[in-house]
XYZ file of C-alpha atoms in Angstrom:
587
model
C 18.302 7.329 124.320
C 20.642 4.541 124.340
C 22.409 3.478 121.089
C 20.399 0.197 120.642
C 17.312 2.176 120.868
C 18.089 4.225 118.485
C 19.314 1.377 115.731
C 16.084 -0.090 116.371
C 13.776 3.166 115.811
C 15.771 3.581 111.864
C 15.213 -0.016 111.391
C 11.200 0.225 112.165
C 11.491 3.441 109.431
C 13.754 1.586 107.134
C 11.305 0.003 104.580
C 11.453 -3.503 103.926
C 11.733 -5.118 100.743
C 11.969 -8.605 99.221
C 15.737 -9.135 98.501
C 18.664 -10.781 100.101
C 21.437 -8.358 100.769
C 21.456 -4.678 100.098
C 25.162 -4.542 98.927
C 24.514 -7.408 96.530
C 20.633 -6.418 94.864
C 21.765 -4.594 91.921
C 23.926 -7.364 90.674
C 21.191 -10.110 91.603
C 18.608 -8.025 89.534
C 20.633 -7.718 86.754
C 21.239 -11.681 86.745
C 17.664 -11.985 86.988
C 17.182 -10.395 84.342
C 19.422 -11.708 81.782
C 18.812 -15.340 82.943
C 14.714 -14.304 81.995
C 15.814 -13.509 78.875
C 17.609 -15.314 76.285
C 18.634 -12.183 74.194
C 20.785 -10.587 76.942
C 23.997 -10.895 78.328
C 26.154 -9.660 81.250
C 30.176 -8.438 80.274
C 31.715 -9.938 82.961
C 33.410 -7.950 85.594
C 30.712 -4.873 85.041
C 27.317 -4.197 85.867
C 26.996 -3.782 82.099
C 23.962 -5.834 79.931
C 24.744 -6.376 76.312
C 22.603 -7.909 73.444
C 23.704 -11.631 73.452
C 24.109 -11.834 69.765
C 26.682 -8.240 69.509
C 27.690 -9.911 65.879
C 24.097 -8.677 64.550
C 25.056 -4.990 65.118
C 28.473 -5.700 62.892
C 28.498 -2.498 60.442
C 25.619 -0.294 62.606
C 25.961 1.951 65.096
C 25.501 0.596 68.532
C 23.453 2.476 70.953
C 24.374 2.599 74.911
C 22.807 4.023 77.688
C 22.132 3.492 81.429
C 22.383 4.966 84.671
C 21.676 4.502 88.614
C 19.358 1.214 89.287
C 16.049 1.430 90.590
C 14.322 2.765 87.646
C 13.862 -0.677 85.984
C 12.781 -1.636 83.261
C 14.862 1.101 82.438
C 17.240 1.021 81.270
C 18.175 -2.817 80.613
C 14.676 -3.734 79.404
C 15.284 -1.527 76.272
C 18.112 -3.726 75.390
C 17.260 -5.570 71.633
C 16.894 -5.185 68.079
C 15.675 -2.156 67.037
C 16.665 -0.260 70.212
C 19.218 -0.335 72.515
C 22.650 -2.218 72.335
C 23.538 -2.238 76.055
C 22.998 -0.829 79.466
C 25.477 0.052 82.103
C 23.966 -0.221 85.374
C 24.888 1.941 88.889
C 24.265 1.158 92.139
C 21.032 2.246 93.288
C 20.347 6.036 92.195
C 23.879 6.565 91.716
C 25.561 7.040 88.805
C 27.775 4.117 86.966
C 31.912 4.237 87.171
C 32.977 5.483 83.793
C 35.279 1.999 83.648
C 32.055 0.316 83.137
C 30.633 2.791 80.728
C 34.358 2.550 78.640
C 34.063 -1.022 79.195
C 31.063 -1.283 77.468
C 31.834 0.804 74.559
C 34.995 -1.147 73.476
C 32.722 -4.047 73.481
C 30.668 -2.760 71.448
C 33.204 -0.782 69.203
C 35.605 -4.074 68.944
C 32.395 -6.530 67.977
C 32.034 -4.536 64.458
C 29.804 -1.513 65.290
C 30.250 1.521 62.894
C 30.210 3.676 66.180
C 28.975 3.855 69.515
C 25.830 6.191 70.746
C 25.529 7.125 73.928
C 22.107 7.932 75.000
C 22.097 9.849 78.939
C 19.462 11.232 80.826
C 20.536 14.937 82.184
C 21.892 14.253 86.212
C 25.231 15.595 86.778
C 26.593 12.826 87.719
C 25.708 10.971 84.535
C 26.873 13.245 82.365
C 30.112 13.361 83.378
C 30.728 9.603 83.996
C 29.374 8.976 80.727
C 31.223 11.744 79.195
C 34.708 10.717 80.508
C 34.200 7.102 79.213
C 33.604 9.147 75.824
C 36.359 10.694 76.060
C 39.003 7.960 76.745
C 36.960 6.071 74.054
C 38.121 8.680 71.362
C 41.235 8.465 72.383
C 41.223 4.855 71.470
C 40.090 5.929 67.984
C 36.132 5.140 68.419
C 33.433 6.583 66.801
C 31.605 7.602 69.701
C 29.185 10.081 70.296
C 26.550 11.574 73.367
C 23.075 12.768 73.407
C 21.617 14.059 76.158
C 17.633 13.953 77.209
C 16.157 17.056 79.770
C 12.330 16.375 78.826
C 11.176 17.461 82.264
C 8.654 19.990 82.145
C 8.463 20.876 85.928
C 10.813 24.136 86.547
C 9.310 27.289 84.704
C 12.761 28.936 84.955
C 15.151 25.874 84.598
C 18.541 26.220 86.481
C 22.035 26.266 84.901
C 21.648 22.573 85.144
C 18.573 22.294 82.722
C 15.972 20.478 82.737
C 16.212 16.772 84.033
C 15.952 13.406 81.859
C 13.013 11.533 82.559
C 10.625 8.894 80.828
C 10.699 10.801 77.652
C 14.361 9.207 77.212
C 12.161 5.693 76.663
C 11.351 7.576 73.414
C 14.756 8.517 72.515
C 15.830 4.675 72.815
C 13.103 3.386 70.101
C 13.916 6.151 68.389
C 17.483 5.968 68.082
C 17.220 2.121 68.001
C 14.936 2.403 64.432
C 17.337 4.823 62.956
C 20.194 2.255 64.081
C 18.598 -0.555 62.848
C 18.065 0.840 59.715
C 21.671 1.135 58.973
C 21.471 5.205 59.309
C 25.115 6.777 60.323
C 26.162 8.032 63.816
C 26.100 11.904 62.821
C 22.456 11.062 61.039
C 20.969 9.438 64.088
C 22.871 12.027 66.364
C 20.972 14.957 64.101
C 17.828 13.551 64.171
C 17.571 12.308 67.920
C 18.282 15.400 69.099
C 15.366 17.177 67.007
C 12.941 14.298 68.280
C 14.564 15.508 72.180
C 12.821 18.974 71.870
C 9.487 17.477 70.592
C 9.293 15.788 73.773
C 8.153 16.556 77.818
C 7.388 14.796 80.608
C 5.818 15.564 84.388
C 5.194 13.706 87.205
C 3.467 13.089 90.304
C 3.756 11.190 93.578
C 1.592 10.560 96.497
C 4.383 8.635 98.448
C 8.321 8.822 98.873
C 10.470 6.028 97.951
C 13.815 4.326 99.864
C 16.613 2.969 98.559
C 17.344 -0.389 99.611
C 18.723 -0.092 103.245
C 18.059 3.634 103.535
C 14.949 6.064 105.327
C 12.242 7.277 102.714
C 13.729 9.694 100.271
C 11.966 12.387 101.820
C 8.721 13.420 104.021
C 4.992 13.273 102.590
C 2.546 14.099 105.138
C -0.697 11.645 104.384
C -3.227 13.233 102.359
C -0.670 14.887 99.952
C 0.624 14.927 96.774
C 4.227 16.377 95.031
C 3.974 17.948 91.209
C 7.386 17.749 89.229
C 9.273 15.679 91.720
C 12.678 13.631 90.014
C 12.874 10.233 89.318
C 15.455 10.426 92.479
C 12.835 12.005 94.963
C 14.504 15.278 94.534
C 11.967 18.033 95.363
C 9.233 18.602 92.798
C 7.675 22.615 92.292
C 4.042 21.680 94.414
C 2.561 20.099 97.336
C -1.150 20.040 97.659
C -3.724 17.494 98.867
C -4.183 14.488 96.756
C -6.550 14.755 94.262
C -9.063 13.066 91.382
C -7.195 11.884 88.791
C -9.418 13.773 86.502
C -7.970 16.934 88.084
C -4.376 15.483 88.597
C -4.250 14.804 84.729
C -5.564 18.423 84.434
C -3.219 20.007 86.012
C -0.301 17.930 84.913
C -0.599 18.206 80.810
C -1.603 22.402 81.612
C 1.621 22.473 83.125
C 3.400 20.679 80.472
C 2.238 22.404 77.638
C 1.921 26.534 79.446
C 3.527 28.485 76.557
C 4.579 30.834 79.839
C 6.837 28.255 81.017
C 10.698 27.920 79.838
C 10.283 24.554 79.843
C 6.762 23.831 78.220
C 5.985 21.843 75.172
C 4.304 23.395 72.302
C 1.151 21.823 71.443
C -1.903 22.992 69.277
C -5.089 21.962 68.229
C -4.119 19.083 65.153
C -0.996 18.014 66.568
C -0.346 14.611 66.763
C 1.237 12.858 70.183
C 2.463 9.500 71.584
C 1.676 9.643 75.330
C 3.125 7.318 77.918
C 1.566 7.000 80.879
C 4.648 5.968 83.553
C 3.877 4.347 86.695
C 6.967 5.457 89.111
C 6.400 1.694 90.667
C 3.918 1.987 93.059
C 0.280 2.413 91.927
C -2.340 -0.581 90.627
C -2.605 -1.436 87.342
C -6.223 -0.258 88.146
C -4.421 3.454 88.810
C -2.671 3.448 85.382
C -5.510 2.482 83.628
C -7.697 5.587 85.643
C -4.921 7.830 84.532
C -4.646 6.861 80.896
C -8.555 7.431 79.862
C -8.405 11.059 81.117
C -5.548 11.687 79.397
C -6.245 10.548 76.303
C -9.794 11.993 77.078
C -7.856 15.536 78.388
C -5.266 15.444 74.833
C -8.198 14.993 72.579
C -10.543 18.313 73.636
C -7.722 20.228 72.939
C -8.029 18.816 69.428
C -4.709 16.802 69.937
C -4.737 13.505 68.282
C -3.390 11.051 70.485
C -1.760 8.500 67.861
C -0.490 5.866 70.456
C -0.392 4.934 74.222
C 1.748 3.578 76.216
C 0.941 2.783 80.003
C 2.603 0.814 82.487
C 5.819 0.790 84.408
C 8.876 2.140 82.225
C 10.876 4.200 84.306
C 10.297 3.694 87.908
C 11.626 5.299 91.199
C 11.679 1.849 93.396
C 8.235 1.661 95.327
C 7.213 5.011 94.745
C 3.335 5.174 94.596
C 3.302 7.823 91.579
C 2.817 8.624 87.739
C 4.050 10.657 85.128
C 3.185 11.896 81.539
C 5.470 11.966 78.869
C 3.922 13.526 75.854
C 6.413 13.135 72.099
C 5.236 15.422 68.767
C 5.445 13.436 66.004
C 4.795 13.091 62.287
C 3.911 10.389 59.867
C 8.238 9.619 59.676
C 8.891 9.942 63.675
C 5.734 7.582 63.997
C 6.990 4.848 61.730
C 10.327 5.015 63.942
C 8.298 4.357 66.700
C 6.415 1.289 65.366
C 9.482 0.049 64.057
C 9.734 -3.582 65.189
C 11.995 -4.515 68.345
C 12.581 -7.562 70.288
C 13.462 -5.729 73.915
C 11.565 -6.973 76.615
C 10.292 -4.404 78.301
C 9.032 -2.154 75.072
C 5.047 -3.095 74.700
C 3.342 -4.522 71.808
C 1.747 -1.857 70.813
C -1.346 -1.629 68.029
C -0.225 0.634 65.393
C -3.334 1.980 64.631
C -4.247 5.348 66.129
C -6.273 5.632 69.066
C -7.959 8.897 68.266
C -10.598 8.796 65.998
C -11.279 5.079 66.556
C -15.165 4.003 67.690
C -14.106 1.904 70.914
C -17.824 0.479 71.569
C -19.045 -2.516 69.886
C -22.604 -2.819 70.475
C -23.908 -5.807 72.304
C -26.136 -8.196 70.659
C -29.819 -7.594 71.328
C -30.261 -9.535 74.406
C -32.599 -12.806 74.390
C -36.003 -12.078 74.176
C -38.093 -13.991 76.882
C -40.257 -17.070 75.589
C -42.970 -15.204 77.471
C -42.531 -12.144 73.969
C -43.195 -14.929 71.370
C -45.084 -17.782 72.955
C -48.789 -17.994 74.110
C -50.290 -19.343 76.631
C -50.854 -23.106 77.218
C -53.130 -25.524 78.994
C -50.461 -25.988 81.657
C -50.652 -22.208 82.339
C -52.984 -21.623 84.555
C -51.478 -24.821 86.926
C -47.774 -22.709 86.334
C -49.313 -19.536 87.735
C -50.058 -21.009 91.070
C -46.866 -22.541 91.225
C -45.182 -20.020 90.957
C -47.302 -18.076 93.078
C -47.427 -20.341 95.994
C -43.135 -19.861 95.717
C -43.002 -16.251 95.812
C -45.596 -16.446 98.884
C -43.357 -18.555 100.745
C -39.676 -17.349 100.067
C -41.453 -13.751 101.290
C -42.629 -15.043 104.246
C -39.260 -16.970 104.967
C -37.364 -13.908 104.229
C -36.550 -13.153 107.891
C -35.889 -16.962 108.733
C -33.560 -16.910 106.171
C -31.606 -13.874 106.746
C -31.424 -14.828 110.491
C -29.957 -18.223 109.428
C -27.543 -16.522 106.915
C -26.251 -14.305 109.577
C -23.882 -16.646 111.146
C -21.797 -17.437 108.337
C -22.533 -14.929 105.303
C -23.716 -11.315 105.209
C -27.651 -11.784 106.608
C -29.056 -11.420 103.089
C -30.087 -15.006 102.063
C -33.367 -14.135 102.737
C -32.970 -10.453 100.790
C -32.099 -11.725 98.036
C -35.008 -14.720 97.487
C -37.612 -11.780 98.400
C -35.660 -10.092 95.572
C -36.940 -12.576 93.313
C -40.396 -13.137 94.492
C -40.745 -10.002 93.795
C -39.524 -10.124 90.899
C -41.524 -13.861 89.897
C -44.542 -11.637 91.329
C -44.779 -8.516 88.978
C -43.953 -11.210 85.975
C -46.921 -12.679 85.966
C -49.110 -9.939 86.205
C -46.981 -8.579 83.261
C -45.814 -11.207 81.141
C -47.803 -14.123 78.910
C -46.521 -17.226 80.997
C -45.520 -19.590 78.237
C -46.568 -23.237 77.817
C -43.742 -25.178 76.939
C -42.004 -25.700 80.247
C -38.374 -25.648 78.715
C -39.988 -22.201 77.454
C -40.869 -21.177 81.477
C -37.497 -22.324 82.535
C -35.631 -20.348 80.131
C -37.458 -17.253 80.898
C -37.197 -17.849 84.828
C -33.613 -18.312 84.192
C -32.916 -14.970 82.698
C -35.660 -13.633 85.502
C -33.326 -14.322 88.196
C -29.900 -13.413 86.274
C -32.038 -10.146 86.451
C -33.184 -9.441 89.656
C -31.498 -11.985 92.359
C -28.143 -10.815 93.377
C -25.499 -13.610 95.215
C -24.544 -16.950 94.474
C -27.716 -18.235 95.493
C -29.183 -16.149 92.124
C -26.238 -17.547 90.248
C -26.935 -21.462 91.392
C -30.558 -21.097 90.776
C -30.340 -19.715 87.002
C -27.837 -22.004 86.330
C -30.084 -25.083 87.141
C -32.609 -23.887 84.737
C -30.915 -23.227 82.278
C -29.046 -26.430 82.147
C -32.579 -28.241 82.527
C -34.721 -26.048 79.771
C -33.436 -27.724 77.036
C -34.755 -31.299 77.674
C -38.595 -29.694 78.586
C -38.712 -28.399 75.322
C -39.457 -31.062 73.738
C -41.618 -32.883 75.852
C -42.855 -32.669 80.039
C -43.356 -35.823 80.750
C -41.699 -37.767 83.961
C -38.864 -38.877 81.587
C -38.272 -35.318 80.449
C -38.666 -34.083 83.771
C -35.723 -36.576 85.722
C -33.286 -35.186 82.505
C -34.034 -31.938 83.268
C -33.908 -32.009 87.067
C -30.482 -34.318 86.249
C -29.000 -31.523 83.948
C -29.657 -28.878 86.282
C -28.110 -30.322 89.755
C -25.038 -31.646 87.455
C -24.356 -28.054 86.288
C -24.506 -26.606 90.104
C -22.079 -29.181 90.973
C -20.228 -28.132 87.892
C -20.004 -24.468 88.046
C -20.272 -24.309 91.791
C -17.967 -26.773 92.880
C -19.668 -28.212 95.928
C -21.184 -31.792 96.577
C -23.662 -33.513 99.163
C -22.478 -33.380 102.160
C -20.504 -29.504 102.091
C -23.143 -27.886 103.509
C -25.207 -26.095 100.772
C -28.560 -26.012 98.856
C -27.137 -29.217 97.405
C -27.885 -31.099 100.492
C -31.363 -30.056 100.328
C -31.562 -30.337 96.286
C -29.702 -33.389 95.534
C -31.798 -36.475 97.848
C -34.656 -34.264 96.301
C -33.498 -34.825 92.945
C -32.524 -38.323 93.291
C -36.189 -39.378 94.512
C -37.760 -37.036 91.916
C -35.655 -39.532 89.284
C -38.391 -42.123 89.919
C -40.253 -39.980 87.546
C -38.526 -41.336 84.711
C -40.721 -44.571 85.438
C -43.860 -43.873 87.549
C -47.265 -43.655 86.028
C -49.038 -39.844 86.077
C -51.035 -40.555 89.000
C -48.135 -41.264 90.942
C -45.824 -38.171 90.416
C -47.314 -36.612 93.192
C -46.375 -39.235 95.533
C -43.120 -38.872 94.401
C -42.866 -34.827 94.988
C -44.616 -35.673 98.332
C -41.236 -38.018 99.319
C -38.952 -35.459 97.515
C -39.903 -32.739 99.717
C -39.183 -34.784 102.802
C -36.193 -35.840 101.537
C -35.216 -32.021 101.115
C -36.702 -31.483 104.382
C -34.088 -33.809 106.074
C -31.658 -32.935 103.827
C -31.819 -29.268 104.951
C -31.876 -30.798 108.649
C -28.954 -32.068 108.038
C -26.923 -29.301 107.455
C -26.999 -28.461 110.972
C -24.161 -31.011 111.666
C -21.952 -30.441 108.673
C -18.856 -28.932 108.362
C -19.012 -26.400 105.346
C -16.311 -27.129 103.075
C -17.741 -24.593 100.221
C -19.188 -21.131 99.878
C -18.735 -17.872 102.402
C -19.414 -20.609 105.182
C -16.458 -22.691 104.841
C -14.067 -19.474 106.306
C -15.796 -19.863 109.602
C -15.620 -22.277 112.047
C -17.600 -25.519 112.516
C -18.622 -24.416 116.078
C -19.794 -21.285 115.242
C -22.445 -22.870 112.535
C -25.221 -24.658 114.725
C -27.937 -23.659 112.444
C -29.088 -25.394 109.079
C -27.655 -23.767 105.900
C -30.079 -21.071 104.579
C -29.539 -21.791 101.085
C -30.739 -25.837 101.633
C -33.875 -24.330 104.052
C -34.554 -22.086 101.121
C -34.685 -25.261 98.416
C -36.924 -27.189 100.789
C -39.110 -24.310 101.054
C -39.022 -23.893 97.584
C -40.084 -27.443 97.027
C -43.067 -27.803 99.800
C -44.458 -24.397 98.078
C -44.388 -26.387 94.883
C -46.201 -29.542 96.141
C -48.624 -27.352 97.988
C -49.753 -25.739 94.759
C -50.256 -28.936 92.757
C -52.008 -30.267 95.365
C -54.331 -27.285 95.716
């Protein structure tokens, strides 16, 4: 295989993402970020993020942290009041120089802080970068101190290395950013955040690999499988197995997390009380997350753990990697109000501080709107409304095939489904329900008839035209009353639809109808049916004329004018509609 060949096989594995330069995407990020937001700032020369207003952390101790890129929020995001001071970024999934991580502590040691935190997730390669910056900053005469974070719950028999810092260090940066804020000293907040560190365990999952910029997929996942326990790095988890439900994923994952068997487990019983985040690694929907958080708040609570807050969403991410993990933190009453503390980084949620165990989460619907056809009785004009409405539902049945033939070339072949749907429907009605009087009444009630049982936008247009013309029959039915109404109703298709005359839809059937039927407003009694006689024919042309218009709204607009040599369905349905209508008051 010749060398080109070769270069060009990588490239096709080599993922692609949206950046400009590979060498350069770290630093780009990190100016994208602090240009977004106003309280951050970048110490020149570094890939180091700072709060932008360092003389509000005069007298406190200042808390750092950071690590490799391509977990982000983390850890930048967390920069603010009430939580972290700075960040000190690496280049992707590596480590950061300990000049930057020194750097970054003098800053914050000669701006007035009473001493410098460093907060470090438990790689290797962190802890001794971030340790040698300690050191060299003691020799300087800073008050500097480390904590380290190994929440991972995956290895049942950790290594000499321990257990590896994951999402749970999120927690350990509010944390440590409330005690900070609060003035507490350096040995206090070390004390304490190191208590909170054992309260706390995390586990993940992926169902995909992830690549650092320029690089192959961090490692090899057959489709159709899943890794349990798997780094924020890629590096190997303690399970493969086929993917499955998230109801079972969840299951599995806070089991493992809390087996008393395991080294590494976190001791939960019935009472306890949690804060659970719910990480997406960078790669699942929204949709996902949300999946994943409802069966484990569901899966904490029958085991009688009270789950006092949730957090879900992307905090610590591995690039693109299609994944989750659950970090679960013990707390009481004084770790919780450390929690809610206030803080103005941009990536920490806003977060209810109520307790979502225990809370009712339905609120029951109003009773829905009775039909006019519950309260009212019958009326003179029944009997004529009957037939009407008869005569429609005969016709839109036998039309159903015409219809669905017609619908075929541009839509799904269910136009005329879905009017037999409501025929039906308009059918068993009346030999069910009182048919009402008060035409404004009928209209309302036909309205919420089709909402009911007419699926598509057709269903949609149709209730929306009575229910915009009900309200001026209410009153009165005469042909005044009746142009209003039939007014109202076209207006609030146009309205909520968004097509006109002349885009090929029900309009061009409905709308010449509707302007003829306007002569209502002033023709004698004996002449309305005149009138519906020339409305029909208007609709009749109208729906004609579809055949030579290029659709410019609804499902037909996507295909092309060529293709659509038939008249719309939805105006052939309206004409129909109308003829069945004149027929009956005729009869």
């Amino acid at each position: 295989m010749q060398r080109s060949q070769i270069i060009f096989l990588w490239s096709e594995q080599v993922r692609r993402k949206l950046l400009n330069s590979v060498e350069k995407c770290v630093d780009e990020a990190l100016e994208g970020l602090v240009r977004s937001n106003v309280g951050l700032a970048l110490l020149q020369g570094h890939r180091v993020v700072l709060r932008s207003d360092l003389e509000s952390i005069k007298g406190k101790v200042a808390l750092l942290s950071g690590g490799g890129s391509g977990h982000e929020p983390a850890h930048a995001g967390y920069i603010g009041v009430g939580m972290l001071s700075g960040a000190v970024a690496g280049a992707v999934f590596a480590s950061p120089p300990p000049g930057s991580v020194l750097a970054a502590i003098l800053t914050l040691w000669k701006g007035g802080a009473s001493g410098v935190l460093l907060i470090v997730k438990n790689y290797t390669g962190d802890r001794l970068n971030f340790g040698i910056a300690v050191e060299q900053a003691r020799l300087q005469g800073v008050q500097v101190d480390m904590v380290i974070v190994a929440d991972d719950c995956a290895f049942t028999q950790p290594s000499k290395a321990g257990r590896r810092g994951l999402c749970g260090t999120v927690f350990i940066h509010k944390i440590a950013g409330a005690l900070a804020e609060k003035g507490c000293p350096l040995d206090e907040i070390v004390a304490r955040v190191n208590e909170a560190t054992k309260n706390i365990g995390t586990l993940g999952v992926s169902l995909s690999p992830c690549s650092v910029p320029g690089c192959l997929p961090s490692f090899q996942l057959p489709p159709g499988e899943m890794e349990l326990g798997l780094g924020i790095h890629g590096e190997p988890g303690i399970k493969r197995s086929k993917v499955a439900s998230a109801d079972e994923v969840v299951q599995t994952i806070i089991s493992h997390i809390t087996d008393s068997s395991s080294k590494s487990h976190l001791s939960l019983k019935s009472g306890d009380k949690v804060v659970l985040c719910v990480n997406n690694l960078g790669g699942l929907s929204c949709l996902e997350i949300a999946v994943v958080s409802k069966v484990a708040v569901h899966c904490l609570e029958e085991r009688g753990v009270q789950v006092v807050r949730v957090m879900a969403g992307s905090f610590m991410t591995s690039l693109e990697m299609a994944g989750m993990s659950l970090s679960l933190m013990k707390v009481d009453e004084e770790m919780l109000r450390l929690f809610d503390a206030k803080t103005t980084a941009p990536a920490w949620p806003n977060l209810s501080t109520s307790s979502v165990s225990g809370r009712n989460m339905f609120i029951k619907p109003e009773e829905k709107l009775a039909a006019a056809s519950d309260n009212y009785n019958e009326g003179s004009l029944s009997s004529v409304i009957r037939l009407v409405l008869e005569s429609v539902s005969k016709i839109l049945l036998q039309h159903q095939e015409e219809l669905n033939a017609l619908d075929r070339a541009a839509g799904d072949g269910d136009c005329g489904s879905t009017h037999a749907l409501l025929a039906n429907a308009v059918q068993e009605w009346l030999h069910t329900s009182r048919i009402p009087g008060n035409l404004g009444r009928l209209l309302a009630d036909l309205a919420l008839l089709v909402q009911q049982s007419m699926g598509g936008s057709s269903g949609a247009l149709y209730c929306i035209f009575l229910s915009a013309a009900a309200p001026h029959l209410m009153q009165s039915s005469d042909g005044a009353a009746w142009a209003k109404a039939l007014h109202a109703g076209t207006e609030a298709m146009k309205r909520y639809g968004g097509a006109e005359p002349g885009d090929r839809t029900m309009l061009d059937a409905l709308c010449p109808a509707v302007e003829e039927l306007m002569k209502l407003s002033t023709a004698p009694p004996d002449g309305h049916i005149a009138i519906l006689q020339s409305a029909v024919e208007k609709a009749d042309l109208g729906a004609e004329s579809t055949r030579n218009l290029t659709a410019r709204a609804g499902r037909a607009s996507y295909i092309a004018s060529e293709h659509l040599t038939q008249p719309d369905p939805g105006a052939v349905a309206v004409a129909a509609i109308l003829k069945a209508i004149l027929n009956a008051l005729k009869a």
